[in-house]
CSV table of C-alpha atoms and ligand atoms in Angstrom, one decimal:
chain,number,residue,atom,x,y,z
A,170,MET,CA,0.0,0.0,0.0
A,171,GLY,CA,1.2,3.5,-0.8
A,172,LEU,CA,1.3,6.2,1.9
A,173,GLY,CA,-1.9,7.8,0.5
A,174,GLU,CA,-3.8,4.6,0.8
A,175,ILE,CA,-2.5,3.9,4.3
A,176,TYR,CA,-3.7,7.4,5.3
A,177,GLU,CA,-7.1,6.9,3.8
A,178,SER,CA,-7.7,3.5,5.4
A,179,MET,CA,-6.5,4.8,8.8
A,180,ILE,CA,-8.7,7.9,8.7
A,181,GLU,CA,-11.7,5.8,7.5
A,182,GLU,CA,-11.3,3.5,10.5
A,183,PHE,CA,-10.9,6.6,12.8
A,184,LYS,CA,-14.2,7.9,11.5
A,185,ARG,CA,-15.9,4.6,12.1
A,186,ILE,CA,-14.6,4.7,15.7
A,187,GLY,CA,-16.0,8.3,15.9
A,188,ARG,CA,-19.4,7.0,14.8
A,189,LEU,CA,-19.3,4.5,17.6
A,190,GLY,CA,-18.6,7.4,19.9
A,191,GLN,CA,-21.6,9.3,18.5
A,192,ILE,CA,-23.9,6.3,19.1
A,193,ALA,CA,-22.6,6.1,22.7
A,194,GLY,CA,-23.3,9.9,23.0
A,195,LEU,CA,-26.9,9.3,21.9
A,196,LEU,CA,-27.4,6.5,24.4
A,197,HIS,CA,-26.1,8.8,27.1
A,198,TRP,CA,-28.4,11.7,26.0
A,199,ASP,CA,-31.3,9.4,26.0
A,200,GLN,CA,-30.4,8.2,29.5
A,201,GLN,CA,-30.5,11.8,30.8
A,202,VAL,CA,-33.5,13.0,28.9
A,203,ASN,CA,-35.9,10.1,28.2
A,204,MET,CA,-35.0,6.8,29.9
A,205,PRO,CA,-37.3,5.4,32.6
A,206,PRO,CA,-35.5,4.6,35.8
A,207,LYS,CA,-35.5,0.8,35.4
A,208,GLY,CA,-33.6,1.1,32.2
A,209,ILE,CA,-30.4,2.0,34.1
A,210,GLU,CA,-29.0,-1.5,34.4
A,211,ALA,CA,-29.3,-2.4,30.7
A,212,ARG,CA,-28.1,1.1,29.7
A,213,SER,CA,-24.9,0.8,31.8
A,214,GLU,CA,-24.2,-2.5,30.1
A,215,GLN,CA,-24.8,-1.0,26.6
A,216,LEU,CA,-22.5,1.9,27.3
A,217,ALA,CA,-19.8,-0.3,28.8
A,218,MET,CA,-19.9,-2.5,25.7
A,219,MET,CA,-19.6,0.5,23.4
A,220,GLN,CA,-16.6,1.8,25.4
A,221,GLY,CA,-15.0,-1.6,25.2
A,222,MET,CA,-15.5,-1.7,21.4
A,223,ILE,CA,-14.1,1.8,21.0
A,224,HIS,CA,-11.1,1.1,23.1
A,225,GLY,CA,-10.5,-2.2,21.4
A,226,ARG,CA,-10.5,-0.7,17.9
A,227,ILE,CA,-8.4,2.4,18.7
A,228,THR,CA,-5.7,0.3,20.3
A,229,ASP,CA,-5.9,-2.4,17.6
A,230,PRO,CA,-2.3,-3.3,16.7
A,231,LYS,CA,-3.0,-2.8,12.9
A,232,PHE,CA,-4.4,0.6,13.5
A,233,VAL,CA,-1.5,1.5,15.8
A,234,GLU,CA,1.0,0.2,13.3
A,235,ALA,CA,-0.5,2.2,10.4
A,236,LEU,CA,-0.3,5.4,12.6
A,237,GLY,CA,3.3,4.6,13.3
A,238,GLU,CA,4.1,4.3,9.5
A,239,LEU,CA,2.3,7.5,8.8
A,240,ASP,CA,4.2,9.3,11.5
A,241,ALA,CA,7.5,8.0,10.3
A,242,ALA,CA,6.8,9.4,6.9
A,243,LYS,CA,5.1,12.6,8.1
A,244,ASP,CA,7.3,14.8,5.9
A,245,LYS,CA,5.6,13.3,2.9
A,246,LEU,CA,2.0,14.0,4.1
A,247,ASP,CA,0.2,17.2,3.2
A,248,GLU,CA,-0.5,19.8,6.0
A,249,ASP,CA,-4.0,18.6,6.9
A,250,GLN,CA,-3.0,14.9,6.9
A,251,ALA,CA,0.0,15.7,9.1
A,252,VAL,CA,-2.3,17.5,11.7
A,253,ASN,CA,-4.7,14.5,11.8
A,254,VAL,CA,-1.9,12.0,12.2
A,255,ARG,CA,-0.2,14.1,14.9
A,256,GLU,CA,-3.4,14.5,16.9
A,257,ILE,CA,-4.6,10.9,16.6
A,258,LYS,CA,-1.2,9.5,17.4
A,259,HIS,CA,-1.0,11.7,20.5
A,260,GLU,CA,-4.1,10.2,21.9
A,261,VAL,CA,-3.5,6.6,20.8
A,262,ASP,CA,0.1,6.6,22.2
A,263,LYS,CA,-1.3,7.4,25.6
A,264,LEU,CA,-4.1,4.8,25.4
A,265,VAL,CA,-1.8,1.9,24.4
A,266,LYS,CA,0.6,2.5,27.2
A,267,VAL,CA,-1.9,1.9,30.0
A,268,PRO,CA,-2.1,-1.8,30.8
A,269,ARG,CA,-5.5,-3.3,30.3
A,270,ASP,CA,-5.8,-4.6,33.9
A,271,LEU,CA,-5.2,-1.0,35.2
A,272,VAL,CA,-7.9,0.3,32.9
A,273,GLU,CA,-10.3,-2.3,34.2
A,274,GLU,CA,-9.3,-1.6,37.8
A,275,ILE,CA,-9.9,2.1,37.4
A,276,SER,CA,-13.2,1.5,35.9
A,277,ARG,CA,-14.3,-0.8,38.7
A,278,HIS,CA,-13.0,1.5,41.4
A,279,THR,CA,-14.8,4.5,39.7
A,280,ALA,CA,-18.1,2.8,40.1
A,281,LYS,CA,-17.5,2.2,43.8
A,282,SER,CA,-16.0,5.6,44.5
A,283,SER,CA,-18.9,7.4,42.8
A,284,GLY,CA,-21.3,5.5,45.0
A,285,ALA,CA,-19.3,6.2,48.1
A,286,TRP,CA,-19.2,9.9,47.2
A,287,VAL,CA,-23.0,10.2,46.8
A,288,GLU,CA,-23.5,8.6,50.3
A,289,ALA,CA,-20.7,10.7,51.9
A,290,ARG,CA,-22.1,13.9,50.4
A,291,LYS,CA,-25.6,13.0,51.6
A,292,ASN,CA,-24.3,12.5,55.2
A,293,SER,CA,-21.6,15.2,55.0
A,294,ASP,CA,-19.1,12.6,56.1
A,295,PHE,CA,-15.8,13.0,54.4
A,296,GLY,CA,-14.2,10.2,56.5
A,297,SER,CA,-16.3,7.6,54.8
A,298,PHE,CA,-15.2,8.7,51.3
A,299,ALA,CA,-11.5,9.3,52.2
A,300,PRO,CA,-10.3,5.7,51.6
A,301,TYR,CA,-12.0,5.6,48.1
A,302,LEU,CA,-10.3,8.9,47.2
A,303,GLU,CA,-6.9,7.7,48.4
A,304,ARG,CA,-7.2,4.6,46.2
A,305,MET,CA,-8.4,6.8,43.3
A,306,VAL,CA,-5.3,9.1,43.7
A,307,GLU,CA,-3.1,6.1,43.8
A,308,LEU,CA,-4.6,4.5,40.6
A,309,LYS,CA,-4.7,7.7,38.6
A,310,ILE,CA,-1.0,8.4,39.5
A,311,ARG,CA,-0.2,4.9,38.2
A,312,GLU,CA,-2.1,5.6,35.0
A,313,ALA,CA,-0.4,8.9,34.4
A,314,LYS,CA,3.0,7.5,35.0
A,315,ALA,CA,2.3,4.7,32.5
A,316,LYS,CA,1.1,7.0,29.7
A,317,GLY,CA,3.0,10.2,30.4
A,318,ALA,CA,5.6,11.5,27.9
A,319,GLU,CA,9.3,12.0,28.7
A,320,GLY,CA,9.9,14.9,31.2
A,321,GLU,CA,6.3,15.4,32.1
A,322,SER,CA,5.2,15.5,35.7
A,323,VAL,CA,2.3,13.3,36.8
A,324,TYR,CA,0.0,16.4,37.0
A,325,ASP,CA,1.2,17.6,33.5
A,326,THR,CA,0.0,14.3,32.1
A,327,MET,CA,-3.4,14.7,33.8
A,328,LEU,CA,-3.8,18.2,32.5
A,329,ASP,CA,-2.9,17.1,29.0
A,330,ASP,CA,-5.9,14.9,28.8
A,331,PHE,CA,-8.2,18.0,29.0
A,332,GLU,CA,-6.0,20.9,27.7
A,333,LYS,CA,-3.2,19.7,25.5
A,334,GLY,CA,0.0,21.5,26.0
A,335,MET,CA,-1.1,23.2,29.2
A,336,ASN,CA,1.3,21.9,31.8
A,337,GLU,CA,1.4,22.5,35.5
A,338,GLN,CA,3.8,25.4,35.4
A,339,LYS,CA,2.0,27.4,32.8
A,340,THR,CA,-1.3,26.7,34.5
A,341,ALA,CA,0.1,27.8,37.8
A,342,GLU,CA,1.5,31.0,36.4
A,343,ILE,CA,-1.8,32.0,34.8
A,344,LEU,CA,-4.0,31.0,37.8
A,345,GLU,CA,-1.7,32.5,40.4
A,346,ASP,CA,-1.7,35.8,38.5
A,347,LEU,CA,-5.5,35.7,38.3
A,348,ARG,CA,-5.8,35.0,42.0
A,349,GLY,CA,-3.4,37.8,42.8
A,350,ARG,CA,-5.7,40.3,40.9
A,351,LEU,CA,-9.1,38.8,41.8
A,352,VAL,CA,-8.8,38.6,45.6
A,353,PRO,CA,-8.3,42.4,46.0
A,354,PHE,CA,-11.0,43.2,43.4
A,355,ILE,CA,-13.5,40.9,45.1
A,356,HIS,CA,-12.7,42.4,48.5
A,357,ARG,CA,-13.3,45.9,47.1
A,358,VAL,CA,-16.6,44.8,45.7
A,359,LEU,CA,-17.7,43.1,49.0
A,360,ASP,CA,-16.7,46.2,51.0
A,361,ALA,CA,-18.8,48.5,48.8
A,362,PRO,CA,-22.4,49.3,49.8
A,363,PRO,CA,-24.5,46.6,48.1
A,364,PRO,CA,-26.6,47.9,45.2
A,365,GLU,CA,-30.3,47.7,45.3
A,366,VAL,CA,-31.5,44.4,43.8
A,367,PRO,CA,-35.2,43.7,43.2
A,368,PRO,CA,-36.5,40.6,45.1
A,369,LEU,CA,-37.2,38.7,41.9
A,370,THR,CA,-36.9,35.2,43.3
A,371,GLU,CA,-40.0,35.9,45.4
A,372,ARG,CA,-42.0,36.1,42.2
A,373,LYS,CA,-43.5,33.5,39.9
A,374,TRP,CA,-41.8,32.8,36.6
A,375,PRO,CA,-44.0,30.4,34.5
A,376,ILE,CA,-41.9,27.7,33.1
A,377,GLN,CA,-43.5,27.6,29.6
A,378,ALA,CA,-42.7,31.3,29.2
A,379,GLN,CA,-39.1,30.7,30.3
A,380,ARG,CA,-38.7,28.0,27.7
A,381,GLU,CA,-40.2,30.1,24.9
A,382,PHE,CA,-38.1,33.1,25.8
A,383,GLY,CA,-34.9,31.1,26.0
A,384,LEU,CA,-35.6,29.4,22.7
A,385,LYS,CA,-36.0,32.8,21.1
A,386,LEU,CA,-32.7,34.1,22.6
A,387,ILE,CA,-30.7,31.1,21.3
A,388,ARG,CA,-32.3,31.2,17.9
A,389,ASP,CA,-31.3,34.9,17.7
A,390,ILE,CA,-27.7,34.3,18.6
A,391,GLY,CA,-27.5,31.6,15.9
A,392,PHE,CA,-28.4,28.2,17.2
A,393,ASP,CA,-29.5,26.1,14.2
A,394,PHE,CA,-32.6,24.2,15.1
A,395,GLU,CA,-32.4,22.2,11.8
A,396,GLY,CA,-29.1,20.8,13.2
A,397,GLY,CA,-29.9,20.7,16.9
A,398,ARG,CA,-32.6,20.5,19.6
A,399,GLN,CA,-33.2,21.6,23.2
A,400,ASP,CA,-34.6,19.3,26.0
A,401,ILE,CA,-34.9,19.1,29.8
A,402,SER,CA,-32.6,17.3,32.1
A,403,ALA,CA,-31.5,17.4,35.8
A,404,HIS,CA,-28.0,18.6,34.9
A,405,PRO,CA,-27.7,20.8,31.8
A,406,PHE,CA,-25.2,19.6,29.1
A,407,CYS,CA,-24.5,19.7,25.4
A,408,THR,CA,-23.7,16.7,23.2
A,409,GLY,CA,-23.5,15.7,19.6
A,410,GLU,CA,-21.7,17.0,16.5
A,411,LEU,CA,-22.4,19.1,13.4
A,412,GLY,CA,-25.8,18.1,12.0
A,413,ASP,CA,-27.2,16.9,15.4
A,414,VAL,CA,-26.2,19.0,18.4
A,415,ARG,CA,-28.3,18.6,21.5
A,416,ILE,CA,-28.5,20.9,24.6
A,417,THR,CA,-30.5,20.4,27.8
A,418,THR,CA,-31.8,22.9,30.4
A,419,ARG,CA,-33.4,22.8,33.8
A,420,PHE,CA,-36.2,25.2,35.0
A,421,TYR,CA,-37.2,26.7,38.3
A,422,ASP,CA,-40.4,28.6,38.7
A,423,ASN,CA,-39.0,31.1,41.2
A,424,ASP,CA,-35.9,32.0,39.3
A,425,PRO,CA,-35.4,32.5,35.5
A,426,ARG,CA,-31.6,32.7,35.7
A,427,PRO,CA,-30.7,29.0,35.6
A,428,SER,CA,-32.8,28.5,32.4
A,429,LEU,CA,-32.0,31.7,30.5
A,430,PHE,CA,-28.3,31.7,31.2
A,431,GLY,CA,-28.1,28.0,31.1
A,432,MET,CA,-29.6,27.9,27.6
A,433,LEU,CA,-27.2,30.6,26.5
A,434,HIS,CA,-24.3,28.7,28.0
A,435,GLU,CA,-25.1,25.4,26.4
A,436,SER,CA,-25.8,27.1,23.1
A,437,GLY,CA,-22.3,28.6,23.2
A,438,HIS,CA,-21.0,25.0,23.4
A,439,ALA,CA,-23.5,24.0,20.6
A,440,LEU,CA,-22.5,26.9,18.3
A,441,TYR,CA,-18.9,25.6,18.5
A,442,GLU,CA,-20.0,22.1,17.4
A,443,GLN,CA,-22.3,23.5,14.7
A,444,GLY,CA,-19.4,25.7,13.4
A,445,VAL,CA,-16.7,23.1,12.8
A,446,ASP,CA,-15.4,22.6,9.3
A,447,PRO,CA,-17.8,20.2,7.6
A,448,ALA,CA,-15.0,18.9,5.2
A,449,HIS,CA,-13.2,17.5,8.2
A,450,LEU,CA,-16.1,15.9,10.2
A,451,LEU,CA,-15.1,13.1,12.6
A,452,THR,CA,-11.4,13.9,12.3
A,453,PRO,CA,-9.2,16.1,14.6
A,454,LEU,CA,-9.4,19.0,12.1
A,455,GLY,CA,-13.2,18.9,12.4
A,456,SER,CA,-13.3,18.6,16.2
A,457,SER,CA,-13.2,21.0,19.1
A,458,VAL,CA,-9.7,21.6,20.4
A,459,SER,CA,-10.0,21.4,24.2
A,460,LEU,CA,-12.3,21.7,27.2
A,461,GLY,CA,-11.0,25.2,28.0
A,462,VAL,CA,-11.7,26.6,24.6
A,463,HIS,CA,-15.1,24.9,24.6
A,464,GLU,CA,-15.9,26.6,27.9
A,465,SER,CA,-14.7,29.9,26.4
A,466,GLN,CA,-17.5,29.7,23.9
A,467,SER,CA,-20.2,28.9,26.4
A,468,ARG,CA,-19.0,31.6,28.9
A,469,MET,CA,-18.8,34.2,26.2
A,470,TRP,CA,-22.5,33.8,25.1
A,471,GLU,CA,-23.7,33.4,28.7
A,472,ASN,CA,-21.7,36.2,30.3
A,473,LEU,CA,-20.0,38.6,28.0
A,474,VAL,CA,-23.0,38.8,25.7
A,475,GLY,CA,-25.9,37.5,27.8
A,476,ARG,CA,-25.3,39.4,31.0
A,477,SER,CA,-24.3,42.6,29.3
A,478,LEU,CA,-26.2,45.9,29.6
A,479,ALA,CA,-26.4,46.1,25.8
A,480,PHE,CA,-28.1,42.8,25.6
A,481,TRP,CA,-30.8,43.7,28.1
A,482,LYS,CA,-31.3,47.1,26.6
A,483,THR,CA,-32.8,45.4,23.6
A,484,TYR,CA,-34.3,42.3,25.2
A,485,TYR,CA,-35.8,43.7,28.4
A,486,PRO,CA,-39.0,45.0,26.8
A,487,ASP,CA,-39.6,41.5,25.4
A,488,LEU,CA,-38.8,39.9,28.8
A,489,GLN,CA,-41.3,42.2,30.5
A,490,ALA,CA,-43.9,41.3,28.0
A,491,ALA,CA,-43.2,37.6,28.6
A,492,PHE,CA,-43.3,38.0,32.4
A,493,PRO,CA,-45.7,40.9,33.1
A,494,GLU,CA,-46.3,40.0,36.7
A,495,ALA,CA,-42.8,39.1,37.8
A,496,LEU,CA,-41.3,42.2,36.2
A,497,ASP,CA,-44.1,44.6,37.1
A,498,GLY,CA,-42.5,47.9,38.2
A,499,VAL,CA,-38.9,46.6,37.8
A,500,PRO,CA,-36.7,48.9,35.7
A,501,MET,CA,-34.2,47.3,33.2
A,502,GLU,CA,-31.2,48.4,35.4
A,503,GLY,CA,-32.7,46.5,38.4
A,504,PHE,CA,-33.0,43.3,36.4
A,505,HIS,CA,-29.4,43.8,35.1
A,506,ARG,CA,-28.2,44.1,38.7
A,507,PHE,CA,-30.2,41.0,39.6
A,508,VAL,CA,-28.3,39.0,37.0
A,509,ASN,CA,-24.9,40.6,38.0
A,510,GLN,CA,-24.3,40.2,41.7
A,511,ILE,CA,-20.9,39.4,43.2
A,512,LYS,CA,-21.0,37.4,46.4
A,513,GLY,CA,-18.7,35.1,48.3
A,514,SER,CA,-20.6,31.8,48.2
A,515,LEU,CA,-20.0,28.2,49.2
A,516,ILE,CA,-21.0,26.4,46.0
A,517,ARG,CA,-19.0,26.6,42.8
A,518,VAL,CA,-21.8,26.0,40.3
A,519,GLU,CA,-23.9,28.8,41.9
A,520,ALA,CA,-21.0,31.3,41.9
A,521,ASP,CA,-20.9,34.6,40.0
A,522,GLU,CA,-18.5,35.2,37.1
A,523,ALA,CA,-15.9,36.8,39.4
A,524,THR,CA,-15.8,34.6,42.5
A,525,TYR,CA,-16.2,31.5,40.3
A,526,ASN,CA,-12.5,31.6,39.4
A,527,LEU,CA,-11.4,31.6,43.0
A,528,HIS,CA,-13.4,28.3,43.5
A,529,ILE,CA,-11.3,27.0,40.6
A,530,VAL,CA,-8.0,28.3,41.9
A,531,LEU,CA,-8.7,26.6,45.2
A,532,ARG,CA,-9.4,23.3,43.5
A,533,PHE,CA,-6.3,23.6,41.3
A,534,GLU,CA,-4.0,24.3,44.2
A,535,ILE,CA,-5.4,21.5,46.3
A,536,GLU,CA,-5.4,18.8,43.6
A,537,ARG,CA,-1.9,19.7,42.5
A,538,ASP,CA,-0.6,19.2,46.1
A,539,LEU,CA,-2.6,16.0,46.4
A,540,ILE,CA,-1.1,14.5,43.3
A,541,GLY,CA,2.3,15.9,44.0
A,542,GLY,CA,2.2,14.3,47.5
A,543,SER,CA,2.5,17.3,49.7
A,544,LEU,CA,-1.1,17.1,50.8
A,545,ALA,CA,-2.7,14.0,52.3
A,546,VAL,CA,-6.3,13.0,51.6
A,547,SER,CA,-7.1,13.2,55.3
A,548,ASP,CA,-6.0,16.9,55.3
A,549,LEU,CA,-8.2,17.9,52.4
A,550,PRO,CA,-11.2,19.3,54.4
A,551,ALA,CA,-8.9,21.5,56.5
A,552,ALA,CA,-7.0,22.8,53.4
A,553,TRP,CA,-10.3,23.5,51.6
A,554,ASN,CA,-11.9,25.4,54.5
A,555,ALA,CA,-8.8,27.5,55.1
A,556,LYS,CA,-8.6,28.6,51.5
A,557,MET,CA,-12.4,29.4,51.4
A,558,LYS,CA,-11.8,31.7,54.3
A,559,GLU,CA,-8.7,33.3,52.8
A,560,TYR,CA,-10.0,33.8,49.2
A,561,LEU,CA,-13.7,34.3,49.7
A,562,ASP,CA,-14.1,35.1,53.4
A,563,VAL,CA,-16.6,32.3,53.7
A,564,GLU,CA,-16.9,29.8,56.6
A,565,VAL,CA,-17.6,26.3,55.4
A,566,PRO,CA,-20.3,24.8,57.7
A,567,ASP,CA,-19.9,21.2,56.7
A,568,ASP,CA,-18.1,19.0,54.1
A,569,ALA,CA,-21.2,18.5,51.9
A,570,GLN,CA,-21.1,22.3,51.2
A,571,GLY,CA,-17.3,22.1,51.1
A,572,VAL,CA,-14.8,19.5,49.8
A,573,LEU,CA,-17.6,17.0,48.9
A,574,GLN,CA,-19.6,19.3,46.6
A,575,ASP,CA,-18.2,18.3,43.2
A,576,VAL,CA,-18.3,14.9,41.5
A,577,HIS,CA,-15.0,15.3,39.6
A,578,TRP,CA,-12.5,13.8,42.1
A,579,SER,CA,-14.7,10.8,42.9
A,580,GLU,CA,-14.6,9.9,39.2
A,581,GLY,CA,-10.8,10.4,38.9
A,582,TYR,CA,-10.9,13.7,37.0
A,583,PHE,CA,-7.8,15.4,38.2
A,584,GLY,CA,-6.6,18.2,36.0
A,585,TYR,CA,-10.1,19.0,34.8
A,586,PHE,CA,-11.0,22.0,37.1
A,587,PRO,CA,-8.4,24.4,35.6
A,588,THR,CA,-10.1,24.3,32.2
A,589,TYR,CA,-13.1,26.1,33.7
A,590,SER,CA,-11.0,29.2,34.6
A,591,LEU,CA,-8.9,28.9,31.4
A,592,GLY,CA,-12.3,29.1,29.6
A,593,ASN,CA,-13.3,32.3,31.4
A,594,LEU,CA,-9.9,33.8,30.7
A,595,PHE,CA,-10.0,32.8,27.0
A,596,SER,CA,-13.6,34.0,26.6
A,597,ALA,CA,-12.7,37.6,27.7
A,598,GLN,CA,-9.5,37.6,25.6
A,599,LEU,CA,-11.3,36.3,22.5
A,600,PHE,CA,-14.2,38.7,23.0
A,601,GLU,CA,-11.8,41.6,23.3
A,602,ALA,CA,-10.0,40.6,20.1
A,603,ALA,CA,-13.3,40.1,18.2
A,604,GLY,CA,-14.4,43.6,19.3
A,605,GLU,CA,-11.1,45.1,18.0
A,606,ALA,CA,-11.7,43.3,14.6
A,607,ILE,CA,-15.4,44.0,14.3
A,608,GLY,CA,-15.8,47.4,15.9
A,609,ASP,CA,-18.4,48.4,18.5
A,610,LEU,CA,-19.6,45.0,19.8
A,611,PRO,CA,-22.0,46.4,22.4
A,612,ALA,CA,-23.7,48.5,19.6
A,613,LYS,CA,-24.0,45.3,17.5
A,614,ILE,CA,-25.5,43.4,20.5
A,615,GLU,CA,-27.9,46.2,21.1
A,616,HIS,CA,-29.2,45.8,17.5
A,617,ARG,CA,-29.3,42.0,17.9
A,618,GLU,CA,-26.6,41.7,15.3
A,619,PHE,CA,-24.8,38.6,16.5
A,620,ALA,CA,-23.7,37.3,13.2
A,621,PRO,CA,-20.4,39.3,13.0
A,622,LEU,CA,-19.3,37.9,16.4
A,623,LEU,CA,-20.3,34.4,15.5
A,624,GLU,CA,-18.6,34.6,12.1
A,625,TRP,CA,-15.4,35.9,13.7
A,626,LEU,CA,-15.5,32.9,16.1
A,627,ARG,CA,-16.2,30.5,13.3
A,628,GLU,CA,-13.1,31.7,11.4
A,629,ASN,CA,-10.7,32.1,14.3
A,630,VAL,CA,-11.8,29.2,16.6
A,631,HIS,CA,-14.5,26.8,15.3
A,632,ARG,CA,-13.1,26.0,11.9
A,633,LYS,CA,-9.5,25.6,13.1
A,634,GLY,CA,-10.3,22.3,14.8
A,635,LYS,CA,-7.2,20.9,16.4
A,636,ARG,CA,-4.8,22.5,14.0
A,637,HIS,CA,-3.1,24.3,16.9
A,638,ASP,CA,-2.8,23.5,20.6
A,639,PRO,CA,-5.3,25.6,22.6
A,640,ARG,CA,-2.8,28.1,23.9
A,641,GLU,CA,-1.4,28.7,20.4
A,642,LEU,CA,-5.0,29.0,19.0
A,643,VAL,CA,-5.8,31.7,21.5
A,644,ARG,CA,-2.5,33.5,20.8
A,645,LEU,CA,-3.0,33.4,17.0
A,646,ALA,CA,-6.6,34.6,17.3
A,647,THR,CA,-5.9,37.4,19.7
A,648,GLY,CA,-2.2,38.3,19.1
A,649,ARG,CA,-1.5,37.8,22.8
A,650,GLU,CA,-0.4,35.0,25.1
A,651,PRO,CA,-3.3,33.8,27.2
A,652,SER,CA,-3.4,35.8,30.4
A,653,ALA,CA,-5.8,37.2,33.1
A,654,GLU,CA,-5.5,40.7,31.6
A,655,ALA,CA,-8.6,40.8,29.5
A,656,LEU,CA,-10.8,39.1,32.1
A,657,MET,CA,-9.8,41.5,34.8
A,658,ASN,CA,-10.3,44.5,32.5
A,659,TYR,CA,-13.7,43.2,31.6
A,660,LEU,CA,-14.7,42.6,35.2
A,661,GLU,CA,-13.5,46.0,36.3
A,662,ALA,CA,-15.3,47.8,33.5
A,663,LYS,CA,-18.5,45.9,34.1
A,664,PHE,CA,-18.8,45.9,37.9
A,665,ALA,CA,-17.3,49.3,38.7
A,666,PRO,CA,-20.6,51.1,37.8
A,667,ILE,CA,-22.8,48.5,39.4
A,668,TYR,CA,-20.9,48.6,42.8
A,669,GLY,CA,-19.9,52.3,42.6
A,670,LEU,CA,-16.2,51.4,42.8
B,139,ZN,ZN1,-19.9,24.6,29.9
């Protein structure tokens, strides 16, 4: 076989494996949206079988060998082929290095550890979860050591799974800089006299009207309903690829924020998937580049667009018409303050866009020390509570509202948390660069002209696929190294008038 043929047959097999992944994705979506409770046992078996098939095919010796041949002859490949080979090989190299018995052991332990975490959180009893977490740390360190590249630290390898090229040192530099600027900013905000916020959670927000209004917003920003749909689930998420991208939302009848901003958030993820290059579907060049960049898209539409004054200047009259009782006598500025409050709080997923990042910095510092060996599992609650006090001036009343609140560690996701803050940072930096390229973005938003921003993102982010590592992608799109600068400028400019700073 010539090199061209080897490439074609390798990429065809990779696409078939990708289709298996799509089928698994649909099974998972169905589980969250439609499945009756008694379906769980069969569904777990179906999903495990799919994962086994995918793992078996991607680590198949023939497939791995073809990749090796292509890599050895990469100078003879064209540029697109070389990117696809590089990216597929990067993932496959890691997968084949982990011994099968370790993969199975991690999978078995994850099931037990998740169960133990659910119980421990319910009873706010960290002690009952600690042995499971200790074992998880041990297993994940073994896995990272097996698959890590030369010269990487264990935590580098873990980060690479979620944000390629973003190692421990670079992440620490960025997040420590962010922390250094955010802590004094947040203290200034918290020391200021609180602005007047209308008591809108005491009013009724009919769910059907929330849904209709949210659907209108996401249609306006560019969500393609011919290539996507929106449903209800307990935990909002986005799944699928170009042609069939699905988002979910949850609704509360005493608060419109989770559904409105949740729909904008998940639509930001969806717009990324709907915007990839159709010529490269199911290959790295037609896939999103990283979790951090994905989160930058969701955060941009949710926060920089959706919580802006320009946005509510144009949509507030419609919102008032949709919720005449809830918004009776409430001026637009009051509603804008209602959706833009900074408060030290206990729970990450309920945090505002400024304090949210300190919840992430705290998790990053703790998991890095845990993996590096300088922090013992038994000392986690104390370390957590001390940092909550230091960064957010919050006393943690119990572990359920502290160290036990997130699912990630119980499932072995170490190195995942930093991508949330990188996403926030990238979102502000990309939005700033888009504004420089397009001109007055707030004026465009106020006229409901979202296409220029979306087209800029398509060109500079979505259609790039995995051509560049995430940091490089952001640098090329914005002309600057990723940093906390743009996010801090944005937060200052937005919250100074609200809090009279
Ligand atoms: Zn998200």
